Coordinates of C-alpha atoms and ligand atoms in Angstrom, one line a residue:
X1 CA 0.0 0.0 0.0
X2 CA 1.3 3.4 -0.9
X3 CA 0.2 6.2 1.5
X4 CA 0.5 9.6 -0.2
X5 CA 0.5 12.7 2.1
X6 CA 1.5 16.3 2.1
X7 CA 2.2 16.3 5.9
X8 CA 4.0 14.1 8.4
X9 CA 4.4 14.7 12.1
X10 CA 6.9 15.8 13.4
X11 CA 8.5 17.1 10.2
X12 CA 5.7 19.1 8.5
X13 CA 2.5 19.7 10.3
X14 CA -0.5 22.0 10.0
X15 CA -3.2 19.7 11.3
X16 CA -4.5 16.3 11.9
X17 CA -3.3 14.9 8.6
X18 CA 0.3 15.0 9.9
X19 CA -0.7 12.9 12.9
X20 CA -2.6 10.4 10.8
X21 CA 0.3 10.1 8.4
X22 CA 2.7 9.4 11.3
X23 CA 0.4 7.0 13.2
X24 CA -1.6 5.0 10.7
X25 CA 1.2 3.5 8.5
X26 CA 3.0 1.8 11.5
X27 CA -0.4 0.6 12.8
X28 CA -1.2 -0.9 9.4
X29 CA 2.3 -2.5 9.3
X30 CA 1.5 -4.0 12.6
X31 CA -1.6 -5.5 11.0
X32 CA 0.7 -7.1 8.3
X33 CA 0.3 -4.6 5.5
X34 CA 3.4 -3.6 3.4
X35 CA 2.8 0.2 3.7
X36 CA 5.1 2.8 2.3
X37 CA 4.8 6.6 2.5
X38 CA 5.1 9.0 -0.4
X39 CA 5.7 12.7 0.5
X40 CA 7.3 15.7 -1.0
X41 CA 11.0 16.1 -0.3
X42 CA 10.7 19.1 2.0
X43 CA 14.0 20.1 3.6
X44 CA 13.0 18.9 7.1
X45 CA 12.4 15.4 5.7
X46 CA 15.4 15.3 3.3
X47 CA 17.5 16.0 6.4
X48 CA 15.5 14.1 9.0
X49 CA 15.2 10.6 7.4
X50 CA 17.8 7.9 7.6
X51 CA 19.5 5.8 4.8
X52 CA 18.3 8.1 2.0
X53 CA 19.3 7.0 -1.5
X54 CA 18.1 7.7 -5.1
X55 CA 16.0 4.8 -6.4
X56 CA 14.6 6.3 -9.6
X57 CA 14.8 9.4 -11.9
X58 CA 11.7 10.7 -13.7
X59 CA 11.4 13.5 -16.2
X60 CA 9.6 16.5 -14.7
X61 CA 6.3 16.3 -16.4
X62 CA 5.3 20.0 -16.2
X63 CA 8.4 21.5 -17.6
X64 CA 12.2 21.0 -17.8
X65 CA 14.2 19.0 -15.3
X66 CA 14.5 15.8 -13.5
X67 CA 12.7 14.5 -10.5
X68 CA 14.6 12.1 -8.2
X69 CA 12.7 9.6 -6.2
X70 CA 14.6 8.8 -2.9
X71 CA 13.9 5.9 -0.6
X72 CA 14.6 6.2 3.1
X73 CA 13.2 5.2 6.5
X74 CA 11.9 7.2 9.4
X75 CA 14.3 7.3 12.4
X76 CA 11.7 6.2 14.9
X77 CA 9.8 3.6 12.9
X78 CA 10.4 1.0 10.3
X79 CA 8.1 2.7 7.8
X80 CA 9.8 3.0 4.4
X81 CA 9.3 6.4 2.8
X82 CA 9.7 7.7 -0.7
X83 CA 10.6 11.3 -1.0
X84 CA 10.1 13.4 -4.2
X85 CA 13.3 15.3 -4.6
X86 CA 12.6 18.2 -6.8
X87 CA 14.2 21.3 -5.5
X88 CA 12.5 24.0 -7.5
X89 CA 9.1 23.1 -5.9
X90 CA 10.1 21.7 -2.5
X91 CA 13.5 23.0 -1.3
X92 CA 12.4 26.2 0.6
X93 CA 11.6 27.4 4.1
X94 CA 8.1 28.1 5.4
X95 CA 5.4 25.5 5.7
X96 CA 3.8 22.9 3.5
X97 CA 1.2 25.3 1.9
X98 CA 2.4 28.8 2.7
X99 CA 5.5 30.9 3.5
X100 CA 6.5 32.0 7.0
X101 CA 4.0 34.9 6.8
X102 CA 1.1 32.7 5.9
X103 CA 0.9 33.6 2.2
X104 CA 0.1 30.5 0.2
X105 CA 2.8 29.4 -2.2
X106 CA 1.8 30.6 -5.7
X107 CA 3.0 27.3 -7.2
X108 CA 0.9 25.0 -4.9
X109 CA -0.9 23.6 -7.9
X110 CA 2.4 22.3 -9.3
X111 CA 3.7 21.2 -5.9
X112 CA 0.7 18.9 -5.4
X113 CA 0.2 18.0 -9.0
X114 CA 3.7 16.5 -8.8
X115 CA 2.8 14.6 -5.6
X116 CA -0.3 13.3 -7.3
X117 CA 1.4 12.4 -10.5
X118 CA 4.3 10.5 -8.8
X119 CA 1.7 8.7 -6.7
X120 CA -0.2 7.7 -9.8
X121 CA 3.0 6.6 -11.6
X122 CA 4.1 4.4 -8.7
X123 CA 0.6 2.8 -8.8
X124 CA 0.7 2.1 -12.5
X125 CA 2.6 -0.1 -15.0
X126 CA 4.8 3.0 -15.7
X127 CA 6.4 2.7 -12.3
X128 CA 10.2 2.7 -12.3
X129 CA 10.1 0.5 -9.1
X130 CA 9.8 -3.2 -8.9
X131 CA 7.4 -2.8 -6.0
X132 CA 3.9 -1.9 -6.9
X133 CA 1.2 -1.3 -4.3
X134 CA -2.2 -3.0 -4.4
X135 CA -3.7 0.1 -3.0
X136 CA -2.9 3.8 -3.5
X137 CA -4.2 5.7 -0.4
X138 CA -4.6 9.5 -1.1
X139 CA -5.2 12.0 1.6
X140 CA -6.9 15.4 1.2
X141 CA -6.7 17.5 -1.9
X142 CA -2.9 17.5 -2.2
X143 CA -2.7 14.0 -3.5
X144 CA -6.2 13.7 -4.8
X145 CA -5.4 14.3 -8.5
X146 CA -3.7 10.9 -8.5
X147 CA -6.9 8.9 -9.1
X148 CA -7.6 11.1 -12.2
X149 CA -4.1 10.5 -13.6
X150 CA -4.4 6.8 -12.8
X151 CA -7.7 6.5 -14.5
X152 CA -6.1 7.7 -17.8
X153 CA -2.9 5.7 -17.4
X154 CA -2.7 2.5 -19.5
X155 CA -2.4 -1.0 -18.2
X156 CA -2.8 -2.5 -14.8
X157 CA -3.1 -0.2 -11.8
X158 CA -3.7 -0.1 -8.1
X159 CA -7.1 0.4 -6.5
X160 CA -7.5 3.9 -4.9
X161 CA -8.8 5.1 -1.6
X162 CA -9.2 8.8 -0.9
X163 CA -9.5 10.0 2.6
X164 CA -11.1 13.4 3.5
X165 CA -9.5 14.9 6.6
X166 CA -10.7 18.4 5.9
X167 CA -13.4 19.0 3.3
X168 CA -13.0 22.8 3.5
X169 CA -9.8 22.7 1.6
X170 CA -10.4 21.5 -2.0
X171 CA -7.5 22.5 -4.2
X172 CA -9.7 24.4 -6.8
X173 CA -7.8 26.0 -9.7
X174 CA -8.7 27.8 -12.9
X175 CA -10.0 25.4 -15.7
X176 CA -7.2 26.5 -18.1
X177 CA -4.8 24.4 -16.0
X178 CA -6.3 21.1 -17.1
X179 CA -4.2 20.8 -20.2
X180 CA -0.9 21.9 -18.7
X181 CA -1.6 19.5 -15.8
X182 CA -1.7 16.7 -18.4
X183 CA -5.3 15.9 -18.0
X184 CA -7.3 14.9 -21.1
X185 CA -10.0 17.4 -22.2
X186 CA -12.7 14.8 -21.6
X187 CA -11.8 14.7 -17.9
X188 CA -13.0 18.3 -17.5
X189 CA -16.7 17.6 -17.0
X190 CA -19.2 17.0 -14.2
X191 CA -18.1 13.4 -14.5
X192 CA -14.5 14.2 -13.9
X193 CA -12.3 16.9 -12.4
X194 CA -14.7 19.9 -13.0
X195 CA -16.3 21.5 -9.9
X196 CA -18.4 24.6 -10.3
X197 CA -16.4 25.7 -13.4
X198 CA -13.0 25.1 -11.7
X199 CA -10.6 22.2 -11.8
X200 CA -10.8 20.6 -8.3
X201 CA -8.1 18.2 -7.0
X202 CA -10.4 17.0 -4.2
X203 CA -13.4 16.5 -6.5
X204 CA -11.1 14.4 -8.7
X205 CA -10.1 12.3 -5.7
X206 CA -13.7 11.7 -4.7
X207 CA -15.0 11.0 -8.2
X208 CA -12.3 8.6 -9.4
X209 CA -11.5 6.8 -6.1
X210 CA -12.7 3.2 -5.6
X211 CA -13.5 4.0 -2.0
X212 CA -13.7 7.2 0.0
X213 CA -13.2 7.5 3.8
X214 CA -13.5 10.3 6.3
X215 CA -12.5 10.5 9.9
X216 CA -15.7 9.4 11.7
X217 CA -18.9 7.6 10.7
X218 CA -21.1 10.4 11.8
X219 CA -19.0 12.9 9.7
X220 CA -19.4 10.6 6.8
X221 CA -23.1 11.1 7.0
X222 CA -22.9 14.9 7.8
X223 CA -20.8 15.7 4.7
X224 CA -23.6 14.4 2.5
X225 CA -25.7 17.4 3.7
X226 CA -25.6 21.0 2.3
X227 CA -24.6 22.4 5.7
X228 CA -21.4 20.4 6.0
X229 CA -20.8 19.2 2.4
X230 CA -18.8 22.3 1.3
X231 CA -20.5 21.9 -2.2
X232 CA -19.4 18.3 -2.5
X233 CA -22.6 16.9 -0.9
X234 CA -24.2 15.9 -4.2
X235 CA -21.2 13.8 -5.3
X236 CA -20.8 12.3 -1.8
X237 CA -24.4 11.4 -1.6
X238 CA -24.2 9.8 -5.0
X239 CA -21.2 7.8 -3.9
X240 CA -22.5 7.1 -0.4
X241 CA -22.2 3.3 -0.9
X242 CA -18.5 3.8 -1.3
X243 CA -18.0 6.2 1.6
X244 CA -17.0 5.0 5.1
X245 CA -16.2 6.8 8.3
X246 CA -13.3 5.6 10.4
X247 CA -12.5 7.2 13.7
X248 CA -8.9 8.4 14.1
X249 CA -6.9 6.8 16.9
X250 CA -4.9 8.7 19.6
X251 CA -1.3 8.3 20.8
X252 CA -2.0 6.1 23.8
X253 CA 1.6 6.3 25.0
X254 CA 1.8 10.1 25.0
X255 CA -1.7 10.2 26.6
X256 CA -1.5 7.7 29.4
X257 CA -2.5 8.8 32.9
X258 CA -0.4 6.0 34.5
X259 CA 2.9 7.3 33.0
X260 CA 2.2 10.9 32.0
X261 CA 5.2 13.1 33.1
X262 CA 3.2 16.3 32.9
X263 CA 0.7 15.6 35.6
X264 CA 0.9 15.8 39.4
X265 CA 0.2 12.2 40.2
X266 CA -0.2 9.2 37.9
X267 CA -3.2 7.0 38.2
X268 CA -5.1 4.2 36.5
X269 CA -8.6 2.7 36.6
X270 CA -7.7 0.8 39.9
X271 CA -6.2 3.9 41.6
X272 CA -8.8 6.5 40.4
X273 CA -8.7 8.2 43.9
X274 CA -5.2 9.5 42.9
X275 CA -6.8 11.6 40.2
X276 CA -7.8 14.1 42.9
X277 CA -4.2 15.1 43.4
X278 CA -4.3 16.4 39.8
X279 CA -7.4 18.4 40.5
X280 CA -5.7 20.0 43.5
X281 CA -2.6 20.8 41.4
X282 CA -4.8 22.3 38.6
X283 CA -6.8 24.4 41.1
X284 CA -3.6 25.7 42.5
X285 CA -1.9 26.3 39.1
X286 CA -4.9 28.4 38.0
X287 CA -5.5 30.1 41.4
X288 CA -8.9 28.6 41.9
X289 CA -10.4 27.8 45.2
X290 CA -9.1 24.4 46.3
X291 CA -12.4 22.6 46.5
X292 CA -12.2 18.8 46.2
X293 CA -15.9 18.3 46.0
X294 CA -16.8 21.0 43.6
X295 CA -17.1 19.7 40.0
X296 CA -14.3 21.1 37.8
X297 CA -15.0 21.4 34.0
X298 CA -12.1 21.8 31.5
X299 CA -12.0 23.2 28.0
X300 CA -8.9 22.9 25.7
X301 CA -9.6 24.3 22.3
X302 CA -8.8 26.6 19.4
X303 CA -11.1 29.6 19.8
X304 CA -12.8 29.3 16.4
X305 CA -16.5 29.4 15.3
X306 CA -16.4 25.7 14.7
X307 CA -15.8 25.0 18.3
X308 CA -19.0 26.6 19.6
X309 CA -17.4 28.3 22.6
X310 CA -19.8 31.2 22.2
X311 CA -22.5 28.9 23.4
X312 CA -20.5 28.0 26.4
X313 CA -19.9 31.7 27.2
X314 CA -23.6 32.3 27.2
X315 CA -24.3 29.7 29.9
X316 CA -21.0 29.8 31.8
X317 CA -22.3 32.1 34.6
X318 CA -25.2 29.7 35.1
X319 CA -22.9 26.7 35.1
X320 CA -20.6 28.3 37.7
X321 CA -23.6 29.0 40.0
X322 CA -24.7 25.3 39.9
X323 CA -21.9 25.3 41.4
X324 CA -18.9 24.3 39.3
X325 CA -15.5 25.5 38.4
X326 CA -14.3 26.2 34.8
X327 CA -10.8 26.0 33.4
X328 CA -10.3 27.2 29.8
X329 CA -7.0 26.7 27.9
X330 CA -7.0 28.1 24.4
X331 CA -6.5 31.0 22.0
X332 CA -7.7 32.3 18.7
X333 CA -10.6 34.7 18.1
X334 CA -9.9 38.0 19.9
X335 CA -13.4 38.6 21.0
X336 CA -13.7 35.2 22.6
X337 CA -10.3 35.7 24.3
X338 CA -11.6 39.0 25.7
X339 CA -14.9 37.5 26.9
X340 CA -13.3 34.5 28.7
X341 CA -10.9 37.0 30.5
X342 CA -13.9 39.0 31.6
X343 CA -15.6 35.8 32.8
X344 CA -12.5 35.0 34.8
X345 CA -12.6 38.5 36.4
X346 CA -16.3 38.1 37.2
X347 CA -15.8 34.8 39.0
X348 CA -12.5 35.0 40.9
X349 CA -11.4 31.7 42.3
X350 CA -14.0 29.8 40.2
X351 CA -12.9 30.4 36.6
X352 CA -9.3 30.0 35.3
X353 CA -8.4 31.1 31.8
X354 CA -5.1 30.6 30.0
X355 CA -4.9 32.2 26.6
X356 CA -2.0 30.1 25.4
X357 CA -1.1 26.9 23.5
X358 CA 0.5 24.9 26.3
X359 CA 0.9 21.2 25.8
X360 CA 2.1 20.3 29.4
X361 CA -0.8 22.3 30.9
X362 CA -3.3 20.6 28.5
X363 CA -2.3 17.3 30.1
X364 CA -2.8 18.6 33.6
X365 CA -6.2 20.1 32.7
X366 CA -7.2 16.7 31.2
X367 CA -6.1 14.9 34.3
X368 CA -7.3 17.4 36.9
X369 CA -10.8 18.1 35.5
X370 CA -13.8 16.0 36.4
X371 CA -15.4 16.8 33.0
X372 CA -14.5 18.2 29.7
X373 CA -16.7 20.4 27.5
X374 CA -16.8 20.4 23.7
X375 CA -19.8 22.3 22.3
X376 CA -18.5 22.0 18.6
X377 CA -20.8 23.1 15.7
X378 CA -19.0 20.4 13.7
X379 CA -16.0 18.2 14.5
X380 CA -14.8 15.7 11.8
X381 CA -13.1 13.6 14.5
X382 CA -11.8 15.5 17.5
X383 CA -9.2 14.3 19.9
X384 CA -9.8 16.0 23.2
X385 CA -12.9 13.9 24.0
X386 CA -10.8 10.8 23.6
X387 CA -8.0 12.1 25.7
X388 CA -10.5 13.1 28.3
X389 CA -12.1 9.7 28.5
X390 CA -8.7 8.0 28.9
X391 CA -8.1 10.3 31.8
X392 CA -11.6 9.7 33.3
X393 CA -12.5 13.3 32.8
X394 CA -16.0 12.7 31.4
X395 CA -16.8 14.6 28.2
X396 CA -19.9 16.8 27.7
X397 CA -20.1 17.0 23.9
X398 CA -22.5 18.2 21.2
X399 CA -23.4 15.0 19.2
X400 CA -21.6 15.8 16.0
X401 CA -19.0 14.0 13.9
X402 CA -16.4 12.1 15.9
X403 CA -17.8 13.4 19.2
X404 CA -21.0 11.5 18.5
X405 CA -19.0 8.4 17.6
X406 CA -16.6 8.3 20.5
X407 CA -18.7 9.2 23.5
X408 CA -21.4 6.8 24.8
X409 CA -24.1 9.1 26.3
X410 CA -25.0 8.1 29.8
X411 CA -28.7 8.2 29.1
X412 CA -31.1 6.5 31.6
X413 CA -31.2 3.4 29.4
X414 CA -27.4 3.3 29.1
X415 CA -27.0 3.8 32.9
X416 CA -29.5 1.0 33.6
X417 CA -27.3 -1.3 31.4
X418 CA -24.1 -0.1 33.2
X419 CA -23.0 1.7 30.1
X420 CA -22.1 5.3 29.3
X421 CA -18.7 7.1 29.1
X422 CA -19.8 10.8 28.9
X423 CA -22.7 13.1 28.0
X424 CA -23.9 14.1 24.5
X425 CA -26.6 16.5 23.5
X426 CA -28.2 17.4 20.2
X427 CA -29.5 20.8 19.1
X428 CA -27.6 24.0 18.6
X429 CA -28.5 26.3 21.4
X430 CA -26.9 27.2 24.7
X431 CA -30.0 25.8 26.5
X432 CA -29.2 22.3 25.2
X433 CA -25.6 22.6 26.4
X434 CA -26.7 23.9 29.8
X435 CA -29.2 21.0 30.3
X436 CA -26.5 18.5 29.4
X437 CA -24.0 20.0 31.9
X438 CA -26.8 19.9 34.5
X439 CA -27.5 16.3 33.7
X440 CA -23.8 15.4 34.1
X441 CA -23.4 17.3 37.4
X442 CA -26.5 15.6 38.8
X443 CA -24.8 12.3 38.2
X444 CA -21.5 13.7 39.6
X445 CA -23.1 13.8 43.0
X446 CA -23.9 10.1 42.8
X447 CA -20.3 9.0 43.4
X448 CA -20.8 5.3 42.6
X449 CA -22.4 6.0 39.2
X450 CA -19.8 8.6 38.3
X451 CA -17.0 6.1 39.2
X452 CA -18.6 3.5 37.0
X453 CA -18.8 5.9 34.1
X454 CA -15.2 6.9 34.7
X455 CA -14.1 3.3 34.5
X456 CA -16.2 2.8 31.3
X457 CA -14.5 5.8 29.8
X458 CA -11.0 4.6 30.7
X459 CA -11.7 1.2 29.1
X460 CA -12.7 2.6 25.7
X461 CA -10.4 1.5 22.8
X462 CA -9.1 4.6 21.0
X463 CA -6.0 2.9 19.7
X464 CA -4.7 3.3 16.2
X465 CA -4.8 -0.5 15.9
X466 CA -8.6 -0.3 15.9
X467 CA -8.5 2.4 13.2
X468 CA -6.0 0.4 11.1
X469 CA -8.4 -2.6 11.1
X470 CA -11.1 -0.3 9.8
X471 CA -8.8 0.8 6.9
X472 CA -7.8 -2.8 6.1
X473 CA -11.5 -3.6 5.6
X474 CA -11.9 -0.6 3.2
X475 CA -8.8 -1.7 1.3
X476 CA -10.2 -5.2 0.9
X477 CA -13.5 -3.7 -0.4
X478 CA -11.6 -1.5 -2.9
X479 CA -9.7 -4.5 -4.2
X480 CA -12.9 -6.5 -4.5
X481 CA -14.3 -4.0 -6.9
X482 CA -17.3 -1.7 -7.2
X483 CA -20.0 -4.3 -6.5
X484 CA -18.4 -5.4 -3.2
Ligands
LIG501 P1 -8.7 20.7 15.9 O1 -7.7 19.9 15.2 O2 -9.9 21.1 15.2 O3 -8.0 21.9 16.6 P2 -8.7 18.4 17.7 O4 -9.5 18.1 18.9 O5 -8.8 17.3 16.6 O6 -9.2 19.8 17.2 O7 -7.2 18.5 18.0 C1 -6.8 19.6 18.8 C2 -5.5 19.3 19.4 O8 -4.8 20.4 19.9 C3 -5.7 18.4 20.7 O9 -4.6 17.6 20.8 C4 -5.7 19.5 21.8 O10 -5.4 19.0 23.0 C5 -4.7 20.5 21.3 N1 -4.9 21.8 21.7 C6 -5.8 22.7 21.3 N2 -5.7 23.9 21.9 C7 -4.7 23.7 22.8 C8 -4.0 24.6 23.7 N3 -4.4 25.9 23.9 N4 -3.0 24.2 24.4 C9 -2.6 22.9 24.2 N5 -3.1 22.0 23.4 C10 -4.1 22.4 22.7

């Protein structure tokens, strides 16, 4: 299997794609799959990999010059990686998509057309390598033109899976680029790479792939609707039979309460009473009243519209009067930052706000809080709710995307069956959020039930092994053909 990606943690990262590219290939290898990575030869990677050697030379398809394909391995794993060494496009500072100031690279279309074209070449009979993958796995728009190239390549070829990590970024470019990109004129149609008059990398990836995945089952349904489909909902609905949602995993070593070096006292399911030392440490760190019995709710988030923190602000005073304490770690939108600071001033000793990106503190908040609030408007997968459950900090989430798929709501029925790992609510308003917090805190007073929910949460399997098995099933379906 060839896994094509534009990002790889810790070398090049702007979002979740980098984490998935780092974690999924080794998990798939542990399942027995021969997985190799394909990624542009950014300077950080050219320097950071081990055993780099040139294995093939290809003509640069969009102009003059030669592209070298290097093979190497990653220092901390046994995953083989192919790097596309083409200095005019990749040998520069800045990030994967933009310069240091955040201006997008003007040649992004060529940077990622080359990634797509090399991916398609390695997946076709034209490959200069002896090794040919059964599956080409493309990720987001940057490699999504590969299925289009592959469709028009002669001979035998790999099956293709395209994964959507973020549907908002689509790689849409002027239609005049179709010919210079080497696409046949016939591909520029509704049944091809055309998308509202433009040429769209992501549309191509979704149209030509044998199977499509996204990062949670609920999000797979949501993106078929106008509100979350970013214009692709028609195509995604038409291809629904080939669309699967697979929840991302989390790094269960980095996020392990029994070994976490950033927290005040380590604990596990059998020593849950030790979690209270972390609550005390968190209350002290944020200058809150040290109140062991008062429920403490944590928020760790980017301050962005998507995250719904404005709904939390609207009901925060009422939550604090329940009573409860609130710790907020995050930054972003200036108005929200201001409003949370005002809230902190209005409720001294009960609200602690840190406008920062602070990874060690995020571990202490996760360990010290009793609950964790995520009122997201949409959340393709989300990670915090999974970290929170592993740390027995029960999540209160809006039931969208990965939040709906990774939290078992402690409804009366679930409680009666001994199930539940958190609290989920539907609806958009602040009233729904407040009612859910109230429901959670009513159960908090029932110590035995709360303990049971904490143990359920800690026992949830959010490992990458689980995700990898989901991907293996999709690869098998892709190989079995369209009817399968
Ligand atoms: P998104 O990628 O949309 O921001 P996720 O929940 O998928 O949301 O991932 C966010 C990640 O960033 C989590 O690991 C979260 O703990 C971390 N994070 C967000 N804000 C902060 C912060 N202020 N300090 C530390 N970590 C943060």
